[in-house]
């Protein structure tokens, strides 16, 4: 069965002076996990908000669970659950009270709701904490409650906007596992946005890469990666014990090198283009006095796909976001994509 | 059906709001503390003639006298005699008008009395003895109070002197002298028993204001706060009427406003001796009417404000003129003409006026029909403007 859960046609959202979502059209099939991948400010959240009836499209149309998001907004609402970037929970209320409130907004009768709340709490192993106030919870526990809160109405479609943002690695893994279980055990269609390549790769059946409000690629993770391996682009990792900034700079200046990134003090990752690119790179490093210990040809990642398609790293946009907001339309800051390990998390974040 | 489900959903939103509120000890404490401070503050801040004591007053006796007769000395002695009983003043001597002026400027004294050189001469010649009184006009309230106290004292002293003169010079029976000098006598009283005080006056106004405030500040604050922390999306994404969100908030705020209103009333009655002469049911009805009247304005501000901070600033701008110009603290008919015009344009004026009429004068519905109509019309007009705007603002 390949019924369509969501379908958009030329969906557009324009704010004063700039277009956040620019005529996007795509379908999401029932039962799949569909990922929206893109840098912060690319238009992921705005798209989600329109599909959840929280934002009115300026142009185009969308149906969710077969209902029009503008004309049949209440029917859409009955069929969806939302886990947004900000947690939808009241800190002074207990986990149970929070779930009860939202259940009541969906007119679920008391006896059914009680049972459902208990089931959901044990689903995420939070039974013990049911009557504790949310504010006493760790971020990971909060997010688990936040996710099941979106499930009180048994939604056909669950929207998750950056569900692992700001979580520690253990909680991140838990939430990802939870998302997968919801998809399999409850057969819920899931739309997920993320700026993390790994997350999209791990979870999603299909991925739409969104950039500057446009979907620039849409396919399964495997096919997307084939986009890269099918071209003359290759990714190499060099281990250089005596690595210097000068070596990286001269590498970056080569026409056949599209980016150089440093992962730790002795490892660099280089994106190369062209038949003889590897030779050119080796020559350049040798000339700079580098002692190359190892060189590895890496499997392409979604990160590479994004680079291949947009010419930029995902993280570059995170950092340049503040500037880009004022300078609409003009391409992102291409520059020399080089930054230290762990540089630029999600510091600047749009809605 | 739609109405019932809207009410049901708003009930649950109210339940949530009140539950949240009751969990915060700080907020509960403020619920009681705010009206207590408010009452105490406005009740005691204004000077009354009872509170004028030990005011430093200088007397400059420049009276030259006639022979060994000095009416100035007689006056001073009389003044000291009266003051010994009332303790309104602390008297000191000054050398002249200049002294008094500089002492007032330095803040050493609150006022001064100058007895002129020809004081005795004038009185003996059968003329009036002129006195000059100077007060510290930089403090209008105290200044006014001292002026009236001094003029009452001096009047009383004048009568004593006149009584003596009539009795001794014209041999008029002292029982009749007062009737000759003051042929009219007056007794003051209100239409309800008891002595009115300032608490009586402010309590109804503060009650109306608190109810209005909890709606006008509470509502936009509550909504924009939920918008900021993101929980509003949770309600908006549920299949509920957008109005039930605001209605739930209104109900929660009303309960809080009512509780606070009754706390004020309780405090006013138990601690400050305020008495309600009208019907308690009518008071409750008026509180609900005020809620209805200001809900629209609250929703209107909510729809216009983007975030919590803006909401706060808009509130402040609107609240202060309302607080001070609508007769909550000062009676409207004591204001200058143009201010009265402004006051009559503010709906809170009618709210506090009606509340006062019912609570202080024991008025019934017929006496406050005008106020009721104005409040209802204001509420309806505001709601008619605000509701569509709110619905639009919720789906951006």
XYZ file of C-alpha atoms in Angstrom:
747
model
C 0.000 0.000 0.000
C 1.445 3.304 -1.016
C -1.264 5.702 0.008
C -0.154 9.283 0.277
C -0.060 10.798 3.781
C 1.056 14.264 2.787
C 1.059 15.998 -0.531
C 2.160 19.556 -1.216
C 1.943 21.563 -4.392
C 3.924 24.772 -4.852
C 3.719 25.371 -1.114
C 5.096 28.843 -0.409
C 5.501 31.011 2.645
C 6.709 34.562 2.225
C 7.470 36.874 5.106
C 8.162 40.564 4.721
C 10.924 40.804 2.148
C 11.949 37.179 1.929
C 10.594 33.815 0.957
C 11.141 31.182 3.625
C 9.563 28.357 1.646
C 9.651 28.682 -2.104
C 7.182 26.643 -4.178
C 7.936 23.219 -2.811
C 6.085 20.146 -4.036
C 6.529 16.671 -2.593
C 4.615 13.630 -1.402
C 5.080 11.592 1.737
C 3.832 8.027 1.703
C 1.880 6.443 4.507
C 4.034 4.597 7.006
C 7.360 6.057 6.019
C 9.816 8.183 7.934
C 10.437 11.207 5.812
C 13.317 13.484 6.656
C 13.765 17.160 5.966
C 17.440 17.843 5.956
C 18.975 21.244 5.711
C 20.847 23.974 7.525
C 19.104 26.132 10.100
C 16.968 28.768 8.447
C 16.499 26.687 5.292
C 12.722 26.597 5.719
C 12.221 23.239 7.422
C 10.336 24.524 10.437
C 8.258 26.906 8.356
C 7.181 24.001 6.158
C 6.293 21.892 9.191
C 4.296 24.771 10.684
C 2.250 25.116 7.503
C 1.568 21.378 7.403
C 0.484 21.507 11.063
C -1.949 24.367 10.326
C 0.091 26.736 12.491
C 1.132 28.891 9.547
C -0.990 29.880 6.596
C 0.623 29.281 3.199
C 1.058 32.411 1.092
C 0.696 30.363 -2.058
C 0.180 26.775 -3.138
C -1.614 24.024 -1.257
C -1.038 20.994 0.897
C -3.093 18.052 2.063
C -2.329 16.168 5.248
C -4.085 12.835 5.873
C -6.226 13.735 2.882
C -7.415 17.075 4.253
C -6.562 20.539 3.025
C -4.433 22.402 5.574
C -6.309 25.669 5.092
C -9.911 24.718 4.413
C -10.081 21.602 6.581
C -7.669 22.632 9.287
C -9.606 20.993 12.120
C -9.688 17.599 10.378
C -5.947 17.911 9.783
C -5.426 18.695 13.468
C -7.331 15.572 14.532
C -4.919 13.407 12.581
C -1.547 14.851 13.507
C 0.810 15.145 16.447
C 3.546 17.741 16.774
C 6.853 17.644 18.591
C 8.189 21.089 17.943
C 11.619 22.572 18.548
C 10.448 24.048 21.843
C 8.989 21.524 24.243
C 5.228 21.697 24.570
C 4.899 21.032 28.270
C 4.076 22.840 31.481
C 6.893 22.600 33.969
C 4.748 22.981 37.072
C 2.457 20.148 36.042
C 3.247 16.471 36.419
C 3.848 14.195 33.450
C 0.396 12.682 33.900
C -1.304 16.069 34.169
C 0.368 17.280 30.996
C -0.790 14.210 29.093
C -4.270 14.545 30.565
C -4.593 18.187 29.511
C -3.724 17.465 25.904
C -5.884 14.336 25.869
C -8.810 16.444 27.057
C -8.270 18.893 24.223
C -8.905 15.951 21.877
C -12.130 15.063 23.747
C -10.873 11.668 24.855
C -13.196 10.243 27.544
C -11.708 9.805 31.026
C -11.492 6.000 31.152
C -9.938 5.725 27.692
C -7.536 8.560 28.460
C -6.403 7.048 31.770
C -5.567 3.790 30.063
C -3.827 5.543 27.201
C -1.722 7.702 29.508
C -0.578 4.637 31.417
C 0.259 2.831 28.186
C 2.225 5.757 26.800
C 4.157 6.243 30.026
C 5.217 2.612 30.108
C 6.024 2.810 26.381
C 8.856 5.204 27.268
C 9.514 3.593 30.687
C 8.441 6.664 32.609
C 5.718 5.036 34.773
C 7.717 5.649 37.918
C 7.869 9.369 37.231
C 4.255 9.849 36.186
C 3.327 12.019 39.140
C 6.488 14.072 39.354
C 6.551 17.600 38.035
C 8.168 18.098 34.649
C 10.638 20.629 36.019
C 12.335 17.944 38.078
C 13.145 15.902 34.951
C 16.354 15.767 32.946
C 16.213 17.092 29.383
C 16.145 13.555 28.027
C 13.218 12.556 30.259
C 11.368 15.723 29.325
C 11.776 14.995 25.654
C 10.428 11.454 26.084
C 7.294 12.853 27.720
C 7.147 15.553 25.061
C 7.155 12.917 22.332
C 4.437 10.742 23.886
C 2.367 13.855 24.518
C 2.153 14.220 20.754
C 0.792 10.664 20.613
C -2.213 11.016 22.956
C -4.612 11.358 20.045
C -3.173 8.375 18.126
C -2.093 10.576 15.240
C -1.754 9.058 11.787
C 1.077 11.457 11.135
C 3.671 12.644 13.624
C 5.757 15.737 12.993
C 9.090 15.998 14.765
C 10.953 19.270 14.443
C 14.594 18.767 15.455
C 13.660 16.186 18.111
C 17.206 15.613 19.334
C 18.356 19.210 19.439
C 20.246 19.993 22.614
C 20.122 16.430 23.975
C 23.119 14.505 25.289
C 24.329 11.540 23.205
C 22.535 8.946 25.359
C 19.174 10.740 25.193
C 19.685 11.387 21.486
C 20.060 7.655 20.911
C 16.979 6.967 23.059
C 14.824 9.419 21.157
C 15.976 8.073 17.785
C 15.127 4.573 18.963
C 11.744 5.840 20.170
C 11.013 7.422 16.796
C 11.746 4.166 15.069
C 9.556 2.210 17.500
C 6.659 4.600 17.014
C 6.978 4.159 13.279
C 7.076 0.375 13.427
C 4.815 -0.462 16.387
C 2.110 2.138 15.789
C 2.547 2.344 12.030
C 2.711 6.131 12.283
C 3.925 8.186 9.362
C 6.719 10.382 10.582
C 8.017 13.668 9.225
C 11.236 14.667 10.836
C 13.409 17.704 10.385
C 17.039 17.776 11.284
C 20.224 19.537 10.434
C 22.154 16.455 11.459
C 23.180 14.300 8.521
C 23.780 11.223 10.655
C 20.309 11.397 12.121
C 18.629 11.665 8.728
C 20.753 8.832 7.415
C 19.968 6.559 10.374
C 16.231 7.099 10.582
C 14.745 8.124 7.300
C 13.291 6.073 4.486
C 13.477 9.091 2.230
C 15.106 12.462 2.605
C 14.302 15.830 1.125
C 17.267 18.171 1.190
C 16.027 21.688 1.618
C 18.090 24.804 1.076
C 17.000 28.435 0.832
C 13.366 27.349 0.884
C 13.696 24.928 -2.028
C 13.903 21.164 -2.138
C 17.180 20.590 -3.963
C 17.154 16.773 -3.770
C 14.691 14.111 -2.697
C 15.417 10.408 -2.556
C 16.380 7.489 -0.322
C 19.633 7.988 1.618
C 21.330 5.319 -0.509
C 20.345 6.934 -3.812
C 21.365 10.334 -2.537
C 24.800 9.020 -1.693
C 25.046 7.478 -5.119
C 24.685 11.016 -6.441
C 28.117 11.649 -5.034
C 29.832 8.368 -5.890
C 28.550 8.597 -9.458
C 30.425 11.820 -10.022
C 34.133 12.628 -10.139
C 33.968 13.778 -6.520
C 35.858 11.803 -3.951
C 36.511 12.186 -0.268
C 39.839 11.373 1.315
C 41.013 11.426 4.874
C 44.688 12.096 5.476
C 46.496 11.485 8.718
C 49.371 13.959 8.997
C 51.236 14.013 12.349
C 52.974 17.315 11.543
C 49.857 19.074 10.226
C 50.064 22.894 9.958
C 47.630 25.600 9.011
C 49.758 26.484 5.989
C 49.357 22.986 4.566
C 45.598 23.266 4.837
C 45.610 26.718 3.306
C 47.633 25.681 0.273
C 45.413 22.595 -0.137
C 42.321 24.737 0.013
C 43.714 26.997 -2.695
C 43.976 24.151 -5.215
C 41.322 24.328 -7.954
C 40.570 20.608 -7.671
C 39.899 20.788 -3.926
C 36.406 21.867 -3.017
C 36.822 21.759 0.741
C 39.222 20.951 3.535
C 38.001 20.226 7.041
C 39.961 19.351 10.112
C 38.481 16.662 12.350
C 41.186 16.524 15.004
C 44.806 17.780 15.298
C 46.215 15.192 12.899
C 43.315 14.311 10.562
C 41.952 16.283 7.635
C 39.098 15.457 5.314
C 39.446 16.670 1.741
C 36.796 16.796 -0.957
C 38.374 16.398 -4.353
C 37.153 16.831 -7.899
C 38.630 15.540 -11.115
C 40.551 12.459 -12.376
C 44.022 13.392 -11.158
C 42.855 15.211 -8.040
C 44.376 12.690 -5.636
C 47.842 13.052 -7.205
C 47.613 16.817 -7.133
C 46.631 16.751 -3.468
C 49.461 14.402 -2.494
C 51.978 16.551 -4.397
C 50.758 19.659 -2.668
C 51.024 18.100 0.782
C 54.531 16.748 0.063
C 55.691 20.139 -1.150
C 54.461 21.648 2.103
C 56.620 19.171 4.048
C 53.783 16.943 5.272
C 54.533 13.435 6.488
C 51.470 11.493 5.383
C 50.927 8.492 7.626
C 47.667 7.236 6.150
C 45.285 8.174 3.337
C 41.798 6.666 3.196
C 39.089 6.874 0.571
C 35.849 7.556 2.525
C 32.313 6.396 1.753
C 30.245 9.443 0.813
C 27.964 10.710 3.596
C 24.888 12.890 3.352
C 27.179 15.722 4.358
C 29.010 15.171 1.089
C 25.712 15.042 -0.756
C 24.789 18.411 0.650
C 28.176 19.792 -0.325
C 27.914 18.321 -3.800
C 24.473 19.823 -4.378
C 24.788 23.214 -2.758
C 28.540 23.791 -2.859
C 28.541 24.471 0.865
C 28.847 22.621 4.135
C 25.735 22.452 6.254
C 27.558 23.990 9.206
C 28.747 27.012 7.218
C 25.194 28.204 7.004
C 24.666 27.780 10.711
C 27.430 30.245 11.323
C 26.567 32.593 8.493
C 22.878 32.606 9.336
C 22.934 35.944 11.113
C 24.355 37.582 8.031
C 22.276 35.677 5.530
C 19.049 36.810 7.102
C 19.729 40.354 6.020
C 21.063 39.486 2.615
C 18.305 37.476 1.042
C 18.544 35.675 -2.253
C 22.292 36.055 -2.706
C 24.066 32.710 -2.295
C 25.477 31.642 1.042
C 29.025 32.525 2.043
C 31.038 30.058 -0.059
C 34.451 31.225 1.129
C 37.084 28.852 2.405
C 35.177 26.185 4.295
C 37.672 25.438 6.982
C 36.973 25.261 10.661
C 38.324 23.612 13.748
C 36.907 20.527 15.420
C 33.491 20.963 16.912
C 33.290 24.509 15.626
C 29.893 26.156 15.358
C 27.129 24.062 16.847
C 23.648 25.459 16.573
C 24.547 28.834 18.015
C 22.446 31.011 15.753
C 19.005 29.582 15.299
C 16.016 30.820 13.382
C 12.408 29.843 13.974
C -22.600 21.767 20.151
C -19.813 24.104 19.107
C -20.497 26.244 22.151
C -20.398 23.255 24.465
C -17.141 21.864 23.151
C -15.576 25.334 23.210
C -16.585 25.699 26.847
C -15.342 22.206 27.664
C -11.940 22.901 26.146
C -11.687 26.274 27.823
C -12.516 24.593 31.129
C -9.485 22.342 30.743
C -7.250 25.248 29.809
C -8.473 27.095 32.880
C -7.847 23.960 34.954
C -4.289 23.873 33.674
C -3.706 27.591 34.310
C -5.037 27.503 37.853
C -3.180 24.302 38.669
C 0.043 25.901 37.456
C -0.728 29.017 39.455
C -1.524 27.137 42.641
C 1.784 25.283 42.426
C 3.769 28.494 42.710
C 4.019 29.609 46.327
C 5.452 32.945 45.302
C 2.464 33.750 43.114
C 0.028 32.707 45.840
C 1.807 34.976 48.310
C 1.636 37.876 45.875
C -2.074 37.291 45.388
C -2.605 38.331 49.022
C 0.320 40.702 49.408
C -0.471 42.920 46.452
C -3.915 44.086 47.643
C -2.648 44.389 51.216
C 0.169 46.704 50.169
C -2.103 48.581 47.819
C -4.693 49.247 50.492
C -2.131 50.143 53.113
C -0.317 52.426 50.743
C -3.219 54.439 49.392
C -4.938 54.456 52.759
C -2.068 56.044 54.627
C -0.252 58.066 52.011
C -2.579 61.090 52.090
C -2.396 63.440 55.070
C -5.601 64.122 56.938
C -6.051 66.741 59.666
C -5.566 63.915 62.166
C -2.157 63.159 60.815
C -0.907 66.756 61.049
C 1.009 66.851 64.325
C 4.166 68.550 65.524
C 4.540 70.727 62.465
C 7.381 73.223 63.072
C 5.864 76.702 62.929
C 7.749 79.937 63.625
C 6.069 83.003 65.071
C 7.532 86.482 64.448
C 5.973 88.890 66.925
C 6.757 92.372 65.558
C 3.930 93.986 67.482
C 5.013 97.373 68.886
C 2.106 97.419 71.379
C 0.428 100.463 72.844
C 1.809 101.413 76.218
C 2.204 98.162 78.075
C -0.656 96.509 76.209
C 0.478 93.986 73.564
C -2.193 92.048 71.758
C 0.632 90.191 69.986
C 1.721 88.671 73.266
C -1.886 87.828 74.101
C -2.242 86.117 70.711
C 0.953 84.108 71.149
C -0.059 82.995 74.617
C -3.480 81.942 73.315
C -1.886 80.032 70.436
C 0.416 78.206 72.836
C -2.560 77.391 75.022
C -4.519 75.838 72.175
C -1.481 73.986 70.878
C -0.800 72.492 74.296
C -4.084 70.632 73.846
C -3.764 69.635 70.150
C 0.000 69.242 69.627
C -0.427 70.222 66.030
C 2.547 72.551 66.041
C 5.966 72.925 67.501
C 6.240 76.670 67.990
C 9.436 78.671 67.769
C 10.331 82.336 67.546
C 11.512 84.152 64.482
C 12.815 87.699 64.113
C 10.825 88.559 61.029
C 9.430 87.717 57.667
C 12.935 87.251 56.178
C 13.826 84.685 58.814
C 10.655 82.732 58.155
C 11.279 82.779 54.426
C 14.825 81.449 54.687
C 13.831 78.823 57.282
C 11.076 77.550 54.989
C 13.537 77.387 52.109
C 15.959 75.397 54.226
C 13.149 73.087 55.256
C 13.537 73.918 58.962
C 9.916 74.946 59.379
C 6.658 74.122 57.624
C 5.247 77.620 58.020
C 5.376 80.874 59.891
C 3.056 83.514 61.364
C 3.937 87.208 61.276
C 2.265 89.551 63.759
C 2.676 93.054 62.289
C 3.922 96.122 64.214
C 0.507 97.825 64.246
C -1.352 94.748 65.530
C -2.313 96.115 68.981
C -2.901 99.585 67.603
C -5.406 98.364 65.024
C -7.324 96.235 67.507
C -7.549 98.992 70.087
C -8.758 101.384 67.408
C -11.626 98.964 66.734
C -10.167 97.671 63.480
C -9.224 94.119 62.514
C -5.791 92.932 63.518
C -4.087 91.618 60.372
C -1.955 88.483 60.575
C 0.237 87.015 57.834
C 0.719 83.270 57.481
C 3.370 81.743 55.228
C 3.550 78.045 54.389
C 5.879 75.722 52.539
C 4.055 75.600 49.216
C 6.490 73.069 47.762
C 4.418 70.546 49.690
C 0.888 71.424 48.629
C -0.906 68.767 50.700
C 0.694 69.721 54.040
C 0.624 73.389 53.149
C -3.110 73.279 52.561
C -3.645 71.337 55.748
C -1.593 73.823 57.829
C -3.421 76.736 56.292
C -6.777 75.299 57.225
C -5.629 74.301 60.710
C -4.174 77.756 61.350
C -7.170 79.541 59.978
C -9.469 77.432 62.165
C -7.268 78.126 65.193
C -7.089 81.830 64.492
C -10.869 81.939 63.917
C -11.446 80.262 67.247
C -9.102 82.713 68.907
C -10.868 85.622 67.248
C -14.204 84.364 68.584
C -12.776 84.095 72.071
C -11.593 87.685 71.866
C -14.860 88.929 70.380
C -16.849 87.115 73.015
C -14.888 88.886 75.689
C -15.336 92.281 74.006
C -19.091 91.842 73.490
C -19.519 90.680 77.020
C -17.436 93.318 78.728
C -17.891 96.366 76.491
C -21.476 95.894 75.330
C -22.750 93.847 78.284
C -24.319 91.199 76.101
C -25.100 87.917 77.796
C -22.386 85.403 76.857
C -25.063 82.837 75.978
C -26.140 85.047 73.084
C -22.775 86.250 71.850
C -22.090 83.174 69.736
C -25.454 83.482 67.990
C -24.663 87.078 67.130
C -21.236 86.339 65.742
C -22.169 83.063 63.978
C -25.845 83.129 63.223
C -25.703 79.897 61.192
C -24.660 76.551 62.482
C -24.099 73.438 60.364
C -23.949 69.703 60.975
C -22.369 67.467 58.321
C -23.494 63.941 57.554
C -23.692 61.382 54.720
C -26.790 59.560 53.596
C -25.509 56.386 55.187
C -24.543 56.184 58.841
C -20.949 56.230 59.976
C -17.989 58.434 59.356
C -16.613 58.169 55.810
C -12.878 57.620 55.458
C -10.447 57.353 52.611
C -10.428 53.556 52.687
C -14.138 53.628 52.081
C -13.458 55.737 49.055
C -10.579 53.731 47.559
C -11.695 50.178 48.328
C -14.342 49.954 45.554
C -11.990 51.594 43.075
C -9.124 49.288 43.913
C -11.407 46.296 43.588
C -12.515 47.331 40.104
C -8.953 48.145 39.161
C -7.578 44.809 40.325
C -10.148 42.900 38.322
C -9.417 45.031 35.262
C -5.682 44.669 35.757
C -5.758 40.896 36.067
C -7.462 40.793 32.678
C -5.576 43.494 30.873
C -2.123 42.509 32.040
C -2.764 38.878 32.856
C -4.307 37.918 29.554
C -1.738 39.266 27.089
C 1.000 38.186 29.446
C -0.290 34.646 29.732
C -0.765 34.212 25.986
C 2.505 35.814 24.918
C 4.355 33.831 27.569
C 3.014 30.593 26.168
C 3.873 31.812 22.702
C 7.444 32.477 23.806
C 8.022 29.148 25.524
C 6.287 27.329 22.668
C 3.410 25.672 24.534
C 0.812 27.730 22.680
C 1.575 25.649 19.569
C 0.457 22.569 21.473
C -2.993 24.048 21.969
C -3.171 25.532 18.476
C -2.361 22.198 16.893
C -5.243 20.527 18.748
C -8.635 20.457 17.026
C -10.157 23.098 19.273
C -11.790 26.434 18.606
C -9.161 29.162 18.869
C -11.543 31.047 21.113
C -11.493 28.339 23.763
C -7.824 29.129 24.351
C -8.528 32.743 25.142
C -11.724 31.853 26.979
C -9.888 29.389 29.204
C -7.328 32.049 29.996
C -10.065 34.596 30.683
C -11.778 32.205 33.072
C -8.548 31.526 34.913
C -7.776 35.229 35.143
C -11.306 35.984 36.290
C -11.087 33.463 39.090
C -7.804 35.019 40.148
C -9.162 38.552 39.835
C -12.258 37.627 41.850
C -10.227 35.959 44.571
C -8.037 39.028 44.766
C -11.060 41.312 44.723
C -12.541 39.456 47.681
C -9.235 39.523 49.494
C -9.235 43.290 49.077
C -12.788 43.484 50.330
C -11.984 41.230 53.273
C -8.936 43.278 54.203
C -10.803 46.524 53.777
C -13.598 45.334 56.035
C -11.533 43.650 58.716
C -8.464 45.876 58.920
C -9.612 49.232 57.640
C -13.168 49.400 58.872
C -14.831 49.585 55.486
C -18.534 48.775 55.470
C -20.576 47.661 52.436
C -23.964 49.335 52.401
C -25.210 47.885 49.133
C -26.051 44.333 48.068
C -23.169 41.864 47.974
C -24.794 40.113 45.005
C -24.739 43.354 43.074
C -21.044 43.727 43.895
C -20.347 40.273 42.436
C -22.442 41.102 39.407
C -20.411 44.275 38.914
C -17.134 42.366 39.131
C -18.336 40.007 36.402
C -19.506 42.971 34.365
C -16.064 44.552 34.635
C -14.546 41.264 33.457
C -16.836 41.224 30.442
C -16.134 44.859 29.726
C -12.344 44.528 29.693
C -11.948 41.082 28.145
C -12.131 42.540 24.631
C -9.417 45.084 25.343
C -7.228 42.356 26.798
C -7.707 40.146 23.725
C -7.060 43.112 21.444
C -3.712 43.801 23.076
C -2.900 40.090 22.965
C -3.462 39.983 19.223
C -1.198 42.940 18.629
C 1.744 42.037 20.815
C 4.446 39.827 19.427
C 6.162 38.787 22.633
C 6.060 39.053 26.373
C 8.212 42.156 26.602
C 6.122 44.175 24.168
C 2.998 43.056 25.982
C 4.414 44.368 29.241
C 5.277 47.733 27.752
C 1.898 48.208 26.096
C 0.252 47.324 29.406
C 2.206 49.901 31.374
C 1.392 52.629 28.884
C -2.316 51.909 29.083
C -2.531 51.089 32.761
C -1.085 54.191 34.346
C -3.426 56.780 32.870
C -6.316 54.451 33.619
C -5.220 53.996 37.211
C -4.805 57.660 38.017
C -7.434 59.293 35.872
C -10.458 57.132 36.336
C -11.332 58.135 39.851
C -9.824 55.154 41.605
C -7.621 57.299 43.835
C -8.982 60.821 43.291
C -12.641 61.637 42.840
C -13.302 62.575 39.225
C -15.368 65.636 40.125
C -12.389 67.095 41.982
C -10.336 67.097 38.787
C -9.958 70.124 36.533
C -12.434 70.321 33.651
C -10.327 68.867 30.837
C -9.168 65.992 33.021
C -12.785 65.207 33.792
C -13.396 64.937 30.058
C -10.531 62.469 29.781
C -11.770 60.550 32.822
C -15.219 60.248 31.320
C -13.699 58.685 28.221
C -12.183 55.859 30.297
C -14.384 52.840 30.959
C -12.719 52.177 34.297
C -14.230 55.459 35.529
C -17.706 53.986 35.185
C -16.640 50.711 36.709
C -15.256 52.298 39.855
C -18.119 54.801 39.974
C -20.729 52.053 39.886
C -18.844 49.978 42.413
C -18.589 52.974 44.733
C -22.251 53.845 44.420
C -23.240 50.299 45.338
C -20.722 49.760 48.098
C -20.759 53.193 49.754
C -24.178 54.607 49.012
C -26.147 51.396 48.954
C -27.387 52.098 45.428
C -29.498 49.563 43.541
C -29.545 48.731 39.837
C -31.652 51.773 38.788
C -29.020 54.189 40.137
C -26.228 52.634 38.090
C -28.074 51.893 34.841
C -25.971 54.392 32.880
C -22.728 52.836 34.077
C -23.982 49.321 33.308
C -24.992 50.313 29.779
C -21.654 51.999 29.112
C -19.687 48.997 30.377
C -21.769 46.520 28.367
C -21.470 48.580 25.172
C -17.736 49.004 25.649
C -17.345 45.266 26.193
C -19.392 44.348 23.126
C -17.575 46.801 20.846
C -14.154 45.675 22.065
C -15.019 41.996 21.631
C -16.380 42.616 18.142
C -13.064 44.192 17.155
C -10.788 41.866 19.095
C -12.104 38.384 18.345
C -11.543 38.370 14.552
C -8.147 39.994 15.033
C -7.177 37.369 17.578
C -8.238 34.511 15.319
C -6.123 35.945 12.534
C -3.127 36.564 14.747
C -3.103 32.939 15.881
C -2.434 31.628 12.349
C 0.488 33.585 11.057
